[in-house]
């Protein structure tokens, strides 16, 4: 799981009003080189929850992202490289994602978060 | 005719290790899923600007559909309820991220973030009451409401599905419309039992010019036995309420032929069946309606 995906995931357990961001506890992560594409990064920028990305990257020991980011930074190559690295090249392999409201843990195995809900957790069973 | 897999067991059990491997090593299935995904991409009608988009692949399975998404140069996140299918996707080293999740429980994804969604041969599974706790209507509702929410306004979802009968398609379509989607059904090759393919083409947000339903292929009974050539002639209107859209071309940078050939060679070395290399491999694809 890349941090891009972590940035999109939220807990949808019944009754949870804000399931984002899922707290990240990491046992193992890897770095994989990914082709750089500035267009993709610019297109994604308005959709990224920046603080969540910064915090998640720090959990993986990567602290080079600025605490705050505005679109003017998208002209800087240096910024784009760091943003690219944090968003696409850091992969959580083993760990847990924790619902910020209920503390429910979603395990991550072999890089795949298990987001399956138990029968009594589904928001649709009203 | 073999009985529908949907009747045999819930998907997480039907797609067990053995079935997942069988599915992903059949070159026939690989070819079909690739063609369906390419068609879904056409119907998705992403802007023609070469910018890679973030797409969602619902019921991504072992990543056959996802590989076509990668080839088109886009980023994707896939979700599937079967661990065995996802295990094969991991073996195949797909480029997208994978989630173990049940679309019928609603998608736990942030609002407005995806530029588009596809689903290839999966959504009909939602209509199965294969467990006491499964109520198709509620599961369809959870799915469509959450899908609508996670898409960017104006984005599309293209869902290719194998419905059991017309009532089932109606149930699915109604549920999508209730969730706020506009759009409709596109049936390619409606006169052929084998080649007939149904796509639900949905647009998120207020109706606009882009909400008009794209044209189906082969509605005049033309066969698709030679799908790779002569495709232009098979485009026939689905609905005459809308004038045909101008032909669009996708000029995605894509991964290029070399990348595709290399990837296919890697897969062959690992013992997977992959479609043979032809002059079409890694070609630019036209968007057709
Ligand atoms: C025929 S396979 C297609 C896989 C892939 N899209 C492809 O083109 O090869 C259908 C997939 O839908 C998945 N599926 C069925 N019901 C599902 C659900 N409720 N949530 C997520 N995935 C589901 C199955 O596990 C299976 O992998």
CSV table of C-alpha atoms and ligand atoms in Angstrom, one decimal:
chain,number,residue,atom,x,y,z
A,1,UNK,CA,0.0,0.0,0.0
A,2,UNK,CA,1.4,3.3,-1.1
A,3,UNK,CA,0.7,6.4,1.0
A,4,UNK,CA,-1.5,7.6,-1.9
A,5,UNK,CA,-3.9,4.8,-1.0
A,6,UNK,CA,-3.6,5.5,2.7
A,7,UNK,CA,-4.6,9.1,1.9
A,8,UNK,CA,-7.8,7.9,0.2
A,9,UNK,CA,-8.9,5.3,2.7
A,10,UNK,CA,-11.4,6.0,5.5
A,11,UNK,CA,-13.1,3.8,8.0
A,12,UNK,CA,-16.8,3.3,7.1
A,13,UNK,CA,-17.9,1.5,10.2
A,14,UNK,CA,-21.5,2.2,11.1
A,15,UNK,CA,-21.8,5.3,13.3
A,16,UNK,CA,-18.3,6.7,12.6
A,17,UNK,CA,-18.7,10.3,11.4
A,18,UNK,CA,-15.1,11.0,10.5
A,19,UNK,CA,-13.1,7.9,9.6
A,20,UNK,CA,-10.1,9.8,8.2
A,21,UNK,CA,-7.2,9.5,8.5
A,22,UNK,CA,-6.6,6.0,9.6
A,23,UNK,CA,-3.8,5.9,12.1
A,24,UNK,CA,-0.9,4.0,10.8
A,25,UNK,CA,1.3,1.5,12.7
A,26,UNK,CA,4.0,0.1,10.6
A,27,UNK,CA,5.9,-3.1,11.1
A,28,UNK,CA,7.5,-3.3,7.7
A,29,UNK,CA,7.7,-1.0,4.8
A,30,UNK,CA,9.7,-1.0,1.5
A,31,UNK,CA,10.7,1.6,-1.0
A,32,UNK,CA,10.1,1.0,-4.7
A,33,UNK,CA,11.1,3.3,-7.5
A,34,UNK,CA,8.2,4.6,-9.5
A,35,UNK,CA,8.3,6.5,-12.7
A,36,UNK,CA,8.1,10.2,-12.1
A,37,UNK,CA,5.1,12.0,-13.6
A,38,UNK,CA,4.6,15.7,-12.7
A,39,UNK,CA,1.2,15.9,-14.4
A,40,UNK,CA,-0.1,13.1,-12.2
A,41,UNK,CA,1.2,14.8,-9.1
A,42,UNK,CA,-0.3,18.2,-10.0
A,43,UNK,CA,-3.6,16.6,-10.9
A,44,UNK,CA,-3.7,14.8,-7.5
A,45,UNK,CA,-2.6,17.7,-5.4
A,46,UNK,CA,-6.0,19.3,-4.7
A,47,UNK,CA,-7.3,15.9,-3.6
A,48,UNK,CA,-4.6,15.1,-1.2
A,49,UNK,CA,-5.1,15.7,2.5
A,50,UNK,CA,-1.7,17.1,3.0
A,51,UNK,CA,-1.3,16.8,6.8
A,52,UNK,CA,-2.3,13.1,6.6
A,53,UNK,CA,0.4,12.6,4.0
A,54,UNK,CA,3.0,14.4,6.0
A,55,UNK,CA,2.2,12.4,9.2
A,56,UNK,CA,2.1,9.1,7.4
A,57,UNK,CA,5.5,9.8,5.7
A,58,UNK,CA,6.9,10.6,9.1
A,59,UNK,CA,5.7,7.3,10.5
A,60,UNK,CA,7.9,5.7,7.8
A,61,UNK,CA,10.8,7.9,8.8
A,62,UNK,CA,10.5,10.3,5.9
A,63,UNK,CA,10.4,13.8,7.2
A,64,UNK,CA,11.3,15.9,4.1
A,65,UNK,CA,7.8,17.1,3.3
A,66,UNK,CA,6.9,20.7,4.3
A,67,UNK,CA,4.3,20.8,7.0
A,68,UNK,CA,2.1,22.9,4.8
A,69,UNK,CA,1.8,23.0,1.0
A,70,UNK,CA,0.0,25.3,-1.4
A,71,UNK,CA,-0.3,24.9,-5.2
A,72,UNK,CA,2.5,27.4,-5.9
A,73,UNK,CA,4.9,24.8,-4.7
A,74,UNK,CA,4.0,22.6,-7.7
A,75,UNK,CA,6.4,24.7,-9.8
A,76,UNK,CA,9.3,23.5,-7.7
A,77,UNK,CA,11.1,20.4,-8.9
A,78,UNK,CA,12.5,19.8,-5.5
A,79,UNK,CA,9.1,19.8,-3.9
A,80,UNK,CA,7.6,17.6,-6.6
A,81,UNK,CA,10.4,15.0,-6.1
A,82,UNK,CA,9.7,14.8,-2.4
A,83,UNK,CA,5.9,14.7,-2.9
A,84,UNK,CA,6.4,11.9,-5.5
A,85,UNK,CA,8.6,9.9,-3.2
A,86,UNK,CA,6.1,10.2,-0.3
A,87,UNK,CA,3.0,9.5,-2.3
A,88,UNK,CA,4.1,6.7,-4.5
A,89,UNK,CA,7.4,5.1,-3.5
A,90,UNK,CA,6.9,4.3,0.2
A,91,UNK,CA,4.9,1.0,0.6
A,92,UNK,CA,3.5,-0.2,3.8
A,93,UNK,CA,4.0,-4.0,3.7
A,94,UNK,CA,2.9,-5.1,7.2
A,95,UNK,CA,1.1,-3.1,9.9
A,96,UNK,CA,-2.3,-1.9,11.0
A,97,UNK,CA,-4.6,0.9,10.1
A,98,UNK,CA,-6.6,2.2,13.1
A,99,UNK,CA,-10.0,3.8,12.9
A,100,UNK,CA,-9.6,7.3,14.5
A,101,UNK,CA,-13.0,7.1,16.2
A,102,UNK,CA,-13.5,3.5,17.3
A,103,UNK,CA,-9.9,2.2,17.5
A,104,UNK,CA,-10.9,-0.8,15.3
A,105,UNK,CA,-7.8,-2.2,13.7
A,106,UNK,CA,-7.5,-3.1,10.0
A,107,UNK,CA,-4.5,-5.3,9.4
A,108,UNK,CA,-2.2,-4.8,6.5
A,109,UNK,CA,-0.7,-8.0,5.2
A,110,UNK,CA,1.7,-8.3,2.2
A,111,UNK,CA,0.8,-4.7,1.5
A,112,UNK,CA,-2.9,-5.3,1.3
A,113,UNK,CA,-5.2,-3.6,3.9
A,114,UNK,CA,-8.0,-5.8,5.0
A,115,UNK,CA,-11.0,-3.4,5.1
A,116,UNK,CA,-13.7,-6.1,5.4
A,117,UNK,CA,-16.2,-5.2,8.1
A,118,UNK,CA,-17.7,-7.6,10.6
A,119,UNK,CA,-21.4,-8.1,10.0
A,120,UNK,CA,-22.5,-5.7,12.8
A,121,UNK,CA,-20.2,-2.9,11.6
A,122,UNK,CA,-21.6,-2.2,8.2
A,123,UNK,CA,-23.2,1.3,7.8
A,124,UNK,CA,-25.8,-0.1,5.4
A,125,UNK,CA,-27.5,-2.3,8.0
A,126,UNK,CA,-29.7,0.4,9.4
B,1,UNK,CA,-24.4,-24.1,-20.6
B,2,UNK,CA,-22.4,-24.1,-17.4
B,3,UNK,CA,-24.3,-22.8,-14.4
B,4,UNK,CA,-23.5,-19.3,-13.3
B,5,UNK,CA,-20.6,-19.1,-10.8
B,6,UNK,CA,-22.8,-16.7,-8.8
B,7,UNK,CA,-25.1,-19.7,-8.0
B,8,UNK,CA,-22.3,-21.9,-6.7
B,9,UNK,CA,-20.8,-20.1,-3.7
B,10,UNK,CA,-20.2,-16.6,-2.3
B,11,UNK,CA,-17.4,-14.9,-4.3
B,12,UNK,CA,-14.8,-15.1,-1.5
B,13,UNK,CA,-15.3,-18.9,-1.5
B,14,UNK,CA,-15.9,-19.4,-5.2
B,15,UNK,CA,-12.7,-17.6,-6.1
B,16,UNK,CA,-10.5,-19.8,-3.9
B,17,UNK,CA,-6.8,-20.6,-4.6
B,18,UNK,CA,-7.5,-23.1,-7.3
B,19,UNK,CA,-10.2,-21.1,-9.1
B,20,UNK,CA,-8.1,-17.9,-8.9
B,21,UNK,CA,-5.2,-19.7,-10.6
B,22,UNK,CA,-7.3,-21.4,-13.2
B,23,UNK,CA,-8.9,-18.0,-14.0
B,24,UNK,CA,-5.7,-16.2,-14.4
B,25,UNK,CA,-3.9,-18.8,-16.4
B,26,UNK,CA,-6.5,-19.1,-19.1
B,27,UNK,CA,-5.4,-17.1,-22.1
B,28,UNK,CA,-9.0,-17.0,-23.3
B,29,UNK,CA,-10.0,-15.2,-20.1
B,30,UNK,CA,-7.0,-13.0,-20.2
B,31,UNK,CA,-7.9,-11.8,-23.7
B,32,UNK,CA,-11.5,-11.3,-22.9
B,33,UNK,CA,-10.9,-9.3,-19.7
B,34,UNK,CA,-8.3,-7.1,-21.5
B,35,UNK,CA,-10.8,-6.3,-24.3
B,36,UNK,CA,-13.6,-5.6,-21.8
B,37,UNK,CA,-11.3,-3.3,-19.9
B,38,UNK,CA,-10.2,-1.4,-23.0
B,39,UNK,CA,-13.8,-0.9,-23.9
B,40,UNK,CA,-14.6,0.3,-20.4
B,41,UNK,CA,-11.8,2.8,-20.7
B,42,UNK,CA,-13.2,4.1,-24.0
B,43,UNK,CA,-16.6,4.5,-22.3
B,44,UNK,CA,-15.0,6.2,-19.4
B,45,UNK,CA,-14.0,9.0,-21.8
B,46,UNK,CA,-11.2,10.5,-19.7
B,47,UNK,CA,-10.0,13.9,-20.8
B,48,UNK,CA,-7.7,13.7,-23.8
B,49,UNK,CA,-4.7,15.4,-22.3
B,50,UNK,CA,-2.2,12.7,-21.5
B,51,UNK,CA,-2.4,13.3,-17.7
B,52,UNK,CA,-2.5,10.0,-15.8
B,53,UNK,CA,-5.7,9.7,-13.7
B,54,UNK,CA,-6.5,8.0,-10.5
B,55,UNK,CA,-8.9,5.2,-11.2
B,56,UNK,CA,-10.8,2.7,-9.0
B,57,UNK,CA,-11.1,-1.0,-10.1
B,58,UNK,CA,-14.0,-2.6,-8.3
B,59,UNK,CA,-13.7,-6.4,-8.1
B,60,UNK,CA,-10.2,-6.2,-9.5
B,61,UNK,CA,-9.5,-9.9,-8.9
B,62,UNK,CA,-6.1,-11.1,-10.0
B,63,UNK,CA,-5.4,-7.8,-11.7
B,64,UNK,CA,-6.2,-8.7,-15.3
B,65,UNK,CA,-8.4,-5.6,-15.7
B,66,UNK,CA,-5.8,-3.5,-13.8
B,67,UNK,CA,-3.0,-4.4,-16.2
B,68,UNK,CA,-5.0,-2.8,-19.0
B,69,UNK,CA,-5.4,0.3,-16.8
B,70,UNK,CA,-1.7,0.4,-16.2
B,71,UNK,CA,-1.1,0.0,-20.0
B,72,UNK,CA,-3.3,3.0,-20.6
B,73,UNK,CA,-0.9,5.0,-18.4
B,74,UNK,CA,-3.2,5.5,-15.4
B,75,UNK,CA,-2.8,4.9,-11.7
B,76,UNK,CA,-5.3,2.7,-10.0
B,77,UNK,CA,-6.4,1.2,-6.7
B,78,UNK,CA,-8.3,-2.1,-6.9
B,79,UNK,CA,-10.5,-3.8,-4.3
B,80,UNK,CA,-11.7,-7.4,-4.2
B,81,UNK,CA,-13.4,-9.7,-1.7
B,82,UNK,CA,-11.3,-12.7,-2.5
B,83,UNK,CA,-7.9,-13.0,-0.8
B,84,UNK,CA,-6.9,-15.8,-3.3
B,85,UNK,CA,-7.5,-13.5,-6.3
B,86,UNK,CA,-5.5,-10.7,-4.6
B,87,UNK,CA,-2.7,-13.1,-3.9
B,88,UNK,CA,-2.3,-13.8,-7.6
B,89,UNK,CA,-2.4,-10.1,-8.3
B,90,UNK,CA,0.5,-9.7,-5.9
B,91,UNK,CA,2.4,-12.6,-7.6
B,92,UNK,CA,1.8,-10.8,-10.9
B,93,UNK,CA,3.2,-7.6,-9.4
B,94,UNK,CA,0.5,-5.4,-10.6
B,95,UNK,CA,1.2,-1.7,-10.5
B,96,UNK,CA,-2.0,-0.7,-8.6
B,97,UNK,CA,-2.6,-0.9,-4.9
B,98,UNK,CA,-4.9,-3.6,-3.6
B,99,UNK,CA,-7.6,-3.6,-0.9
B,100,UNK,CA,-9.4,-6.6,0.5
B,101,UNK,CA,-12.9,-5.3,0.7
B,102,UNK,CA,-16.5,-6.0,0.0
B,103,UNK,CA,-18.1,-3.5,-2.3
B,104,UNK,CA,-21.5,-4.5,-0.8
B,105,UNK,CA,-20.4,-3.0,2.5
B,106,UNK,CA,-19.9,0.3,0.9
B,107,UNK,CA,-16.5,1.7,-0.1
B,108,UNK,CA,-14.4,3.2,2.7
B,109,UNK,CA,-13.0,5.9,0.5
B,110,UNK,CA,-12.8,9.7,0.9
B,111,UNK,CA,-15.3,11.9,-1.1
B,112,UNK,CA,-14.5,13.2,-4.5
B,113,UNK,CA,-11.1,11.7,-5.0
B,114,UNK,CA,-11.3,9.3,-7.9
B,115,UNK,CA,-11.2,10.5,-11.6
B,116,UNK,CA,-13.1,7.4,-12.7
B,117,UNK,CA,-14.1,3.9,-11.8
B,118,UNK,CA,-14.4,0.6,-13.7
B,119,UNK,CA,-15.7,-2.8,-12.7
B,120,UNK,CA,-15.2,-5.8,-15.0
B,121,UNK,CA,-17.4,-8.8,-14.6
B,122,UNK,CA,-18.1,-8.3,-10.9
B,123,UNK,CA,-21.1,-6.2,-9.9
B,124,UNK,CA,-23.7,-9.0,-10.6
B,125,UNK,CA,-22.3,-10.7,-7.5
B,126,UNK,CA,-24.1,-8.1,-5.4
B,127,UNK,CA,-27.4,-9.5,-6.4
B,128,UNK,CA,-26.8,-12.8,-4.7
B,129,UNK,CA,-28.4,-13.5,-1.4
B,130,UNK,CA,-25.7,-16.1,-0.8
B,131,UNK,CA,-25.6,-15.6,3.0
B,132,UNK,CA,-28.4,-15.0,5.4
B,133,UNK,CA,-27.0,-11.5,6.1
B,134,UNK,CA,-26.9,-10.5,2.4
B,135,UNK,CA,-29.7,-8.4,1.2
B,136,UNK,CA,-29.0,-7.4,-2.4
B,137,UNK,CA,-31.0,-4.2,-2.2
B,138,UNK,CA,-29.1,-2.9,0.8
B,139,UNK,CA,-25.8,-4.0,-0.6
B,140,UNK,CA,-26.4,-2.4,-4.0
B,141,UNK,CA,-27.4,0.8,-2.2
B,142,UNK,CA,-24.3,0.8,0.0
B,143,UNK,CA,-22.2,0.2,-3.1
B,144,UNK,CA,-23.7,2.9,-5.3
B,145,UNK,CA,-24.0,5.6,-2.6
B,146,UNK,CA,-20.4,5.1,-1.6
B,147,UNK,CA,-19.2,4.9,-5.2
B,148,UNK,CA,-21.0,8.2,-6.0
B,149,UNK,CA,-19.4,9.8,-3.0
B,150,UNK,CA,-15.8,8.8,-3.8
B,151,UNK,CA,-15.9,10.0,-7.4
B,152,UNK,CA,-15.0,13.5,-8.5
B,153,UNK,CA,-18.0,15.5,-9.8
B,154,UNK,CA,-18.4,14.8,-13.5
B,155,UNK,CA,-16.4,11.6,-13.3
B,156,UNK,CA,-17.8,8.4,-14.7
B,157,UNK,CA,-18.1,4.8,-13.5
B,158,UNK,CA,-18.2,2.1,-16.2
B,159,UNK,CA,-19.4,-1.3,-14.9
B,160,UNK,CA,-19.4,-4.3,-17.2
B,161,UNK,CA,-21.6,-7.0,-15.8
B,162,UNK,CA,-23.2,-10.3,-16.4
B,163,UNK,CA,-26.7,-10.0,-15.2
B,164,UNK,CA,-28.8,-13.1,-14.8
B,165,UNK,CA,-31.9,-11.5,-16.4
B,166,UNK,CA,-33.5,-8.2,-17.2
B,167,UNK,CA,-35.1,-7.8,-13.7
B,168,UNK,CA,-31.6,-8.0,-12.2
B,169,UNK,CA,-30.3,-5.3,-14.5
B,170,UNK,CA,-33.3,-3.2,-13.7
B,171,UNK,CA,-32.6,-3.6,-10.0
B,172,UNK,CA,-29.0,-2.6,-10.4
B,173,UNK,CA,-29.7,0.4,-12.6
B,174,UNK,CA,-32.5,1.7,-10.4
B,175,UNK,CA,-30.1,1.5,-7.4
B,176,UNK,CA,-27.5,3.5,-9.3
B,177,UNK,CA,-30.0,6.2,-10.3
B,178,UNK,CA,-31.3,6.5,-6.7
B,179,UNK,CA,-27.7,7.1,-5.6
B,180,UNK,CA,-27.6,10.1,-7.9
B,181,UNK,CA,-26.0,8.7,-11.0
B,182,UNK,CA,-27.1,9.7,-14.5
B,183,UNK,CA,-26.4,7.5,-17.5
B,184,UNK,CA,-27.6,4.2,-18.8
B,185,UNK,CA,-26.9,0.9,-20.3
B,186,UNK,CA,-24.7,0.2,-23.3
B,187,UNK,CA,-25.1,-3.2,-24.9
B,188,UNK,CA,-22.4,-4.2,-27.4
B,189,UNK,CA,-23.2,-6.9,-29.9
B,190,UNK,CA,-26.8,-7.4,-28.5
B,191,UNK,CA,-27.6,-10.0,-31.2
B,192,UNK,CA,-24.9,-12.4,-30.3
B,193,UNK,CA,-25.3,-14.7,-27.2
B,194,UNK,CA,-21.5,-15.1,-26.9
B,195,UNK,CA,-20.2,-11.6,-27.7
B,196,UNK,CA,-23.0,-9.7,-26.1
B,197,UNK,CA,-21.6,-7.4,-23.4
B,198,UNK,CA,-23.5,-5.1,-21.1
B,199,UNK,CA,-21.9,-1.9,-19.6
B,200,UNK,CA,-23.6,0.4,-17.1
B,201,UNK,CA,-22.2,3.8,-17.9
B,202,UNK,CA,-22.7,6.2,-15.0
B,203,UNK,CA,-21.9,9.9,-14.5
B,204,UNK,CA,-21.6,11.5,-11.2
B,205,UNK,CA,-23.1,14.9,-10.7
B,206,UNK,CA,-25.7,17.0,-12.5
B,207,UNK,CA,-26.7,16.0,-16.0
B,208,UNK,CA,-24.6,17.6,-18.6
B,209,UNK,CA,-23.6,17.0,-22.2
B,210,UNK,CA,-21.3,14.2,-20.9
B,211,UNK,CA,-24.2,12.4,-19.4
B,212,UNK,CA,-25.5,11.3,-22.8
B,213,UNK,CA,-25.3,7.6,-23.3
B,214,UNK,CA,-22.4,6.4,-25.5
B,215,UNK,CA,-23.1,4.3,-28.6
B,216,UNK,CA,-23.1,0.5,-28.5
B,217,UNK,CA,-21.1,-1.6,-30.8
B,218,UNK,CA,-22.6,-4.1,-33.2
B,219,UNK,CA,-26.2,-3.3,-32.6
B,220,UNK,CA,-27.0,-4.0,-36.2
B,221,UNK,CA,-26.1,-7.6,-35.8
B,222,UNK,CA,-22.6,-7.3,-37.1
B,223,UNK,CA,-20.4,-9.9,-35.6
B,224,UNK,CA,-17.4,-9.3,-33.5
B,225,UNK,CA,-15.5,-12.4,-34.5
B,226,UNK,CA,-12.8,-10.2,-35.7
B,227,UNK,CA,-12.8,-7.5,-33.1
B,228,UNK,CA,-9.3,-6.3,-33.7
B,229,UNK,CA,-10.0,-5.0,-37.2
B,230,UNK,CA,-12.8,-3.1,-38.8
B,231,UNK,CA,-14.0,-1.8,-35.5
B,232,UNK,CA,-15.3,1.4,-36.8
B,233,UNK,CA,-18.2,-0.2,-38.6
B,234,UNK,CA,-19.7,-1.7,-35.5
B,235,UNK,CA,-20.7,1.4,-33.8
B,236,UNK,CA,-24.4,1.8,-33.9
B,237,UNK,CA,-26.5,4.1,-31.8
B,238,UNK,CA,-27.9,2.9,-28.6
B,239,UNK,CA,-30.3,5.8,-28.2
B,240,UNK,CA,-31.3,8.2,-31.0
B,241,UNK,CA,-32.1,10.9,-28.5
B,242,UNK,CA,-28.5,12.0,-28.7
B,243,UNK,CA,-26.6,12.9,-31.7
B,244,UNK,CA,-23.5,10.8,-32.2
B,245,UNK,CA,-20.5,12.4,-30.4
B,246,UNK,CA,-17.6,13.4,-32.5
B,247,UNK,CA,-15.0,10.7,-32.6
B,248,UNK,CA,-12.5,11.2,-29.9
B,249,UNK,CA,-9.0,10.0,-29.8
B,250,UNK,CA,-7.1,9.1,-26.8
B,251,UNK,CA,-3.5,10.2,-27.0
B,252,UNK,CA,-2.4,8.8,-23.7
B,253,UNK,CA,1.3,8.6,-23.4
B,254,UNK,CA,0.6,5.1,-22.0
B,255,UNK,CA,3.4,2.8,-21.2
B,256,UNK,CA,4.4,2.1,-24.8
B,257,UNK,CA,4.9,-1.1,-26.7
B,258,UNK,CA,8.4,-1.8,-25.2
B,259,UNK,CA,7.1,-1.7,-21.7
B,260,UNK,CA,4.2,-4.0,-22.5
B,261,UNK,CA,6.4,-6.5,-24.3
B,262,UNK,CA,8.8,-6.5,-21.4
B,263,UNK,CA,6.1,-7.0,-18.9
B,264,UNK,CA,4.6,-9.8,-20.9
B,265,UNK,CA,7.9,-11.5,-21.1
B,266,UNK,CA,8.3,-11.3,-17.4
B,267,UNK,CA,5.0,-12.9,-16.9
B,268,UNK,CA,5.8,-15.7,-19.3
B,269,UNK,CA,9.0,-16.5,-17.4
B,270,UNK,CA,6.9,-16.8,-14.3
B,271,UNK,CA,4.8,-19.4,-16.2
B,272,UNK,CA,1.7,-17.3,-16.7
B,273,UNK,CA,-0.3,-17.5,-19.9
B,274,UNK,CA,-0.3,-14.1,-21.6
B,275,UNK,CA,-1.9,-13.0,-24.9
B,276,UNK,CA,0.5,-13.5,-27.8
B,277,UNK,CA,2.3,-10.5,-29.1
B,278,UNK,CA,0.7,-9.0,-32.2
B,279,UNK,CA,0.9,-5.8,-34.1
B,280,UNK,CA,-1.8,-4.5,-31.8
B,281,UNK,CA,0.2,-5.1,-28.6
B,282,UNK,CA,0.8,-1.8,-26.8
B,283,UNK,CA,-0.8,0.1,-29.6
B,284,UNK,CA,-2.6,3.3,-29.0
B,285,UNK,CA,-6.2,2.7,-28.7
B,286,UNK,CA,-8.9,4.8,-30.3
B,287,UNK,CA,-11.9,6.0,-28.3
B,288,UNK,CA,-15.0,5.0,-30.0
B,289,UNK,CA,-18.6,5.6,-29.3
C,1,LIG,C1,-14.8,-12.5,-13.0
C,1,LIG,S1,-13.8,-11.8,-11.8
C,1,LIG,C2,-13.2,-10.4,-12.6
C,1,LIG,C3,-11.9,-9.9,-12.0
C,1,LIG,C4,-11.2,-8.8,-12.8
C,1,LIG,N1,-12.0,-7.6,-12.8
C,1,LIG,C5,-10.9,-9.2,-14.2
C,1,LIG,O1,-11.3,-8.5,-15.1
C,1,LIG,O2,-10.2,-10.2,-14.4
C,1,LIG,C6,-15.0,-11.2,-10.6
C,1,LIG,C7,-14.3,-10.7,-9.3
C,1,LIG,O3,-15.3,-10.0,-8.5
C,1,LIG,C8,-15.0,-10.2,-7.2
C,1,LIG,N2,-16.2,-9.9,-6.3
C,1,LIG,C9,-17.3,-10.5,-6.2
C,1,LIG,N3,-18.1,-10.0,-5.3
C,1,LIG,C10,-17.4,-8.9,-4.7
C,1,LIG,C11,-17.7,-8.0,-3.7
C,1,LIG,N4,-18.9,-8.0,-3.0
C,1,LIG,N5,-16.8,-7.1,-3.4
C,1,LIG,C12,-15.6,-7.1,-4.0
C,1,LIG,N6,-15.2,-7.9,-5.0
C,1,LIG,C13,-16.2,-8.9,-5.4
C,1,LIG,C14,-14.6,-11.6,-7.1
C,1,LIG,O4,-13.9,-12.0,-6.0
C,1,LIG,C15,-13.8,-11.7,-8.4
C,1,LIG,O5,-12.4,-11.5,-8.2
